[in-house]
């Protein structure tokens, strides 16, 4: 409990928050008249002047051999304003500089970006986050990074372990989920 001020008429107070730390603060007004003390409802105020930071991302910057079917995930240090998570505020482009059609989803402090189209492979994907903000309106410092997507993935050694069998017409396909 800390006294902010004692008011005189006209009984108004402007709370100067610059000297207060970020975090949760509880406010309550008290009026003393004669022997009686009257209290207002308690108000919980959260001060937040800190922009969100990336705490984890997938794939990592400059990752290679990235699976195109995997989503891009960015984990932030705090909640992100849902109105700032749109395909217009998150830009994914290919190695030719073409913006790709994407969908975005916000799950708590995590933003998930998924491709809605397949770029020409192999390519480098460039992700840019130009205008994200937290729920207090603090704007995320713009960042971007890239990763490489090959036209095919090395899956290890030969599929055919028996060299006596013909593998000239072997094939492999992916389902709609990239499996």
PDB file of C-alpha atoms in Angstrom, residues 53-156:
ATOM      1  CA  UNK A  53      10.353 -10.840 -28.048  1.00  0.00           C
ATOM      2  CA  UNK A  54      10.779 -14.108 -29.908  1.00  0.00           C
ATOM      3  CA  UNK A  55      11.640 -16.897 -27.472  1.00  0.00           C
ATOM      4  CA  UNK A  56      11.498 -19.802 -29.935  1.00  0.00           C
ATOM      5  CA  UNK A  57      10.903 -20.370 -33.636  1.00  0.00           C
ATOM      6  CA  UNK A  58      10.608 -23.258 -36.026  1.00  0.00           C
ATOM      7  CA  UNK A  59      12.362 -23.609 -38.361  1.00  0.00           C
ATOM      8  CA  UNK A  60      15.446 -21.854 -37.058  1.00  0.00           C
ATOM      9  CA  UNK A  61      17.004 -19.043 -39.109  1.00  0.00           C
ATOM     10  CA  UNK A  62      19.086 -20.382 -42.010  1.00  0.00           C
ATOM     11  CA  UNK A  63      17.772 -23.926 -41.500  1.00  0.00           C
ATOM     12  CA  UNK A  64      18.284 -26.269 -44.440  1.00  0.00           C
ATOM     13  CA  UNK A  65      16.373 -29.329 -45.623  1.00  0.00           C
ATOM     14  CA  UNK A  66      13.106 -27.865 -44.239  1.00  0.00           C
ATOM     15  CA  UNK A  67       9.940 -29.851 -44.967  1.00  0.00           C
ATOM     16  CA  UNK A  68       7.448 -27.764 -46.915  1.00  0.00           C
ATOM     17  CA  UNK A  69       4.529 -29.486 -45.149  1.00  0.00           C
ATOM     18  CA  UNK A  70       5.715 -28.295 -41.721  1.00  0.00           C
ATOM     19  CA  UNK A  71       4.200 -25.107 -40.385  1.00  0.00           C
ATOM     20  CA  UNK A  72       6.294 -22.148 -39.325  1.00  0.00           C
ATOM     21  CA  UNK A  73       5.903 -21.426 -35.614  1.00  0.00           C
ATOM     22  CA  UNK A  74       6.993 -18.358 -33.668  1.00  0.00           C
ATOM     23  CA  UNK A  75       6.757 -18.337 -29.857  1.00  0.00           C
ATOM     24  CA  UNK A  76       6.681 -14.917 -28.192  1.00  0.00           C
ATOM     25  CA  UNK A  77       7.496 -13.798 -24.660  1.00  0.00           C
ATOM     26  CA  UNK A  78       3.938 -12.545 -24.140  1.00  0.00           C
ATOM     27  CA  UNK A  79       0.478 -12.549 -25.657  1.00  0.00           C
ATOM     28  CA  UNK A  80       0.164 -11.060 -29.137  1.00  0.00           C
ATOM     29  CA  UNK A  81      -2.736  -8.857 -30.237  1.00  0.00           C
ATOM     30  CA  UNK A  82      -4.964 -11.169 -32.288  1.00  0.00           C
ATOM     31  CA  UNK A  83      -5.835  -8.315 -34.666  1.00  0.00           C
ATOM     32  CA  UNK A  84      -2.165  -7.977 -35.656  1.00  0.00           C
ATOM     33  CA  UNK A  85      -1.844 -11.654 -36.645  1.00  0.00           C
ATOM     34  CA  UNK A  86      -3.013 -11.612 -40.246  1.00  0.00           C
ATOM     35  CA  UNK A  87      -1.570 -12.752 -43.576  1.00  0.00           C
ATOM     36  CA  UNK A  88      -1.017  -9.013 -44.255  1.00  0.00           C
ATOM     37  CA  UNK A  89       1.171  -8.464 -41.162  1.00  0.00           C
ATOM     38  CA  UNK A  90       3.158 -11.668 -41.662  1.00  0.00           C
ATOM     39  CA  UNK A  91       4.842 -11.986 -45.030  1.00  0.00           C
ATOM     40  CA  UNK A  92       6.243 -15.239 -46.430  1.00  0.00           C
ATOM     41  CA  UNK A  93       7.987 -15.010 -49.769  1.00  0.00           C
ATOM     42  CA  UNK A  94       9.945 -17.410 -51.946  1.00  0.00           C
ATOM     43  CA  UNK A  95      13.426 -17.162 -53.450  1.00  0.00           C
ATOM     44  CA  UNK A  96      12.064 -15.188 -56.416  1.00  0.00           C
ATOM     45  CA  UNK A  97      10.586 -12.541 -54.092  1.00  0.00           C
ATOM     46  CA  UNK A  98       6.988 -13.660 -54.677  1.00  0.00           C
ATOM     47  CA  UNK A  99       4.692 -13.342 -51.655  1.00  0.00           C
ATOM     48  CA  UNK A 100       3.088 -16.705 -50.920  1.00  0.00           C
ATOM     49  CA  UNK A 101      -0.523 -17.334 -49.943  1.00  0.00           C
ATOM     50  CA  UNK A 102      -0.536 -18.262 -46.231  1.00  0.00           C
ATOM     51  CA  UNK A 103      -2.882 -18.821 -43.342  1.00  0.00           C
ATOM     52  CA  UNK A 104      -2.100 -17.635 -39.827  1.00  0.00           C
ATOM     53  CA  UNK A 105      -3.263 -18.812 -36.430  1.00  0.00           C
ATOM     54  CA  UNK A 106      -2.638 -17.407 -32.969  1.00  0.00           C
ATOM     55  CA  UNK A 107      -2.475 -19.938 -30.121  1.00  0.00           C
ATOM     56  CA  UNK A 108      -1.735 -18.197 -26.814  1.00  0.00           C
ATOM     57  CA  UNK A 109       1.758 -16.754 -27.317  1.00  0.00           C
ATOM     58  CA  UNK A 110       2.474 -18.772 -30.473  1.00  0.00           C
ATOM     59  CA  UNK A 111       1.868 -17.727 -34.073  1.00  0.00           C
ATOM     60  CA  UNK A 112       1.500 -20.550 -36.609  1.00  0.00           C
ATOM     61  CA  UNK A 113       2.000 -19.831 -40.307  1.00  0.00           C
ATOM     62  CA  UNK A 114       0.981 -22.412 -42.917  1.00  0.00           C
ATOM     63  CA  UNK A 115       1.399 -22.351 -46.684  1.00  0.00           C
ATOM     64  CA  UNK A 116      -1.739 -22.468 -48.800  1.00  0.00           C
ATOM     65  CA  UNK A 117       0.237 -22.913 -52.028  1.00  0.00           C
ATOM     66  CA  UNK A 118       3.366 -24.733 -53.095  1.00  0.00           C
ATOM     67  CA  UNK A 119       6.237 -22.598 -54.346  1.00  0.00           C
ATOM     68  CA  UNK A 120       8.594 -23.770 -57.088  1.00  0.00           C
ATOM     69  CA  UNK A 121      11.219 -25.970 -55.431  1.00  0.00           C
ATOM     70  CA  UNK A 122      13.979 -25.812 -54.444  1.00  0.00           C
ATOM     71  CA  UNK A 123      13.581 -22.400 -52.829  1.00  0.00           C
ATOM     72  CA  UNK A 124      14.492 -20.242 -49.913  1.00  0.00           C
ATOM     73  CA  UNK A 125      11.569 -19.050 -47.802  1.00  0.00           C
ATOM     74  CA  UNK A 126      11.783 -15.572 -46.279  1.00  0.00           C
ATOM     75  CA  UNK A 127       9.540 -14.757 -43.330  1.00  0.00           C
ATOM     76  CA  UNK A 128       9.011 -11.149 -42.285  1.00  0.00           C
ATOM     77  CA  UNK A 129       7.071  -9.938 -39.236  1.00  0.00           C
ATOM     78  CA  UNK A 130       6.663  -6.214 -39.868  1.00  0.00           C
ATOM     79  CA  UNK A 131       3.721  -5.080 -37.726  1.00  0.00           C
ATOM     80  CA  UNK A 132       2.933  -7.413 -34.834  1.00  0.00           C
ATOM     81  CA  UNK A 133       2.050  -5.957 -31.438  1.00  0.00           C
ATOM     82  CA  UNK A 134       1.190  -7.234 -27.993  1.00  0.00           C
ATOM     83  CA  UNK A 135      -2.208  -6.714 -26.374  1.00  0.00           C
ATOM     84  CA  UNK A 136      -0.988  -3.454 -24.797  1.00  0.00           C
ATOM     85  CA  UNK A 137      -0.055  -2.077 -28.217  1.00  0.00           C
ATOM     86  CA  UNK A 138       3.717  -2.405 -27.894  1.00  0.00           C
ATOM     87  CA  UNK A 139       5.045  -3.013 -31.392  1.00  0.00           C
ATOM     88  CA  UNK A 140       7.339  -5.965 -31.979  1.00  0.00           C
ATOM     89  CA  UNK A 141      10.696  -4.971 -33.429  1.00  0.00           C
ATOM     90  CA  UNK A 142      10.563  -5.961 -37.085  1.00  0.00           C
ATOM     91  CA  UNK A 143      12.507  -9.071 -37.918  1.00  0.00           C
ATOM     92  CA  UNK A 144      12.915 -11.538 -40.735  1.00  0.00           C
ATOM     93  CA  UNK A 145      14.722 -14.783 -41.386  1.00  0.00           C
ATOM     94  CA  UNK A 146      15.013 -17.439 -44.022  1.00  0.00           C
ATOM     95  CA  UNK A 147      15.245 -21.185 -44.452  1.00  0.00           C
ATOM     96  CA  UNK A 148      15.926 -23.502 -47.392  1.00  0.00           C
ATOM     97  CA  UNK A 149      13.434 -25.989 -48.808  1.00  0.00           C
ATOM     98  CA  UNK A 150      14.911 -28.587 -51.168  1.00  0.00           C
ATOM     99  CA  UNK A 151      13.062 -30.119 -54.107  1.00  0.00           C
ATOM    100  CA  UNK A 152      13.581 -33.537 -52.530  1.00  0.00           C
ATOM    101  CA  UNK A 153      14.688 -34.882 -49.157  1.00  0.00           C
ATOM    102  CA  UNK A 154      17.408 -37.421 -48.558  1.00  0.00           C
ATOM    103  CA  UNK A 155      15.753 -40.107 -46.427  1.00  0.00           C
ATOM    104  CA  UNK A 156      18.867 -42.081 -45.627  1.00  0.00           C
TER     105      UNK A 156
END
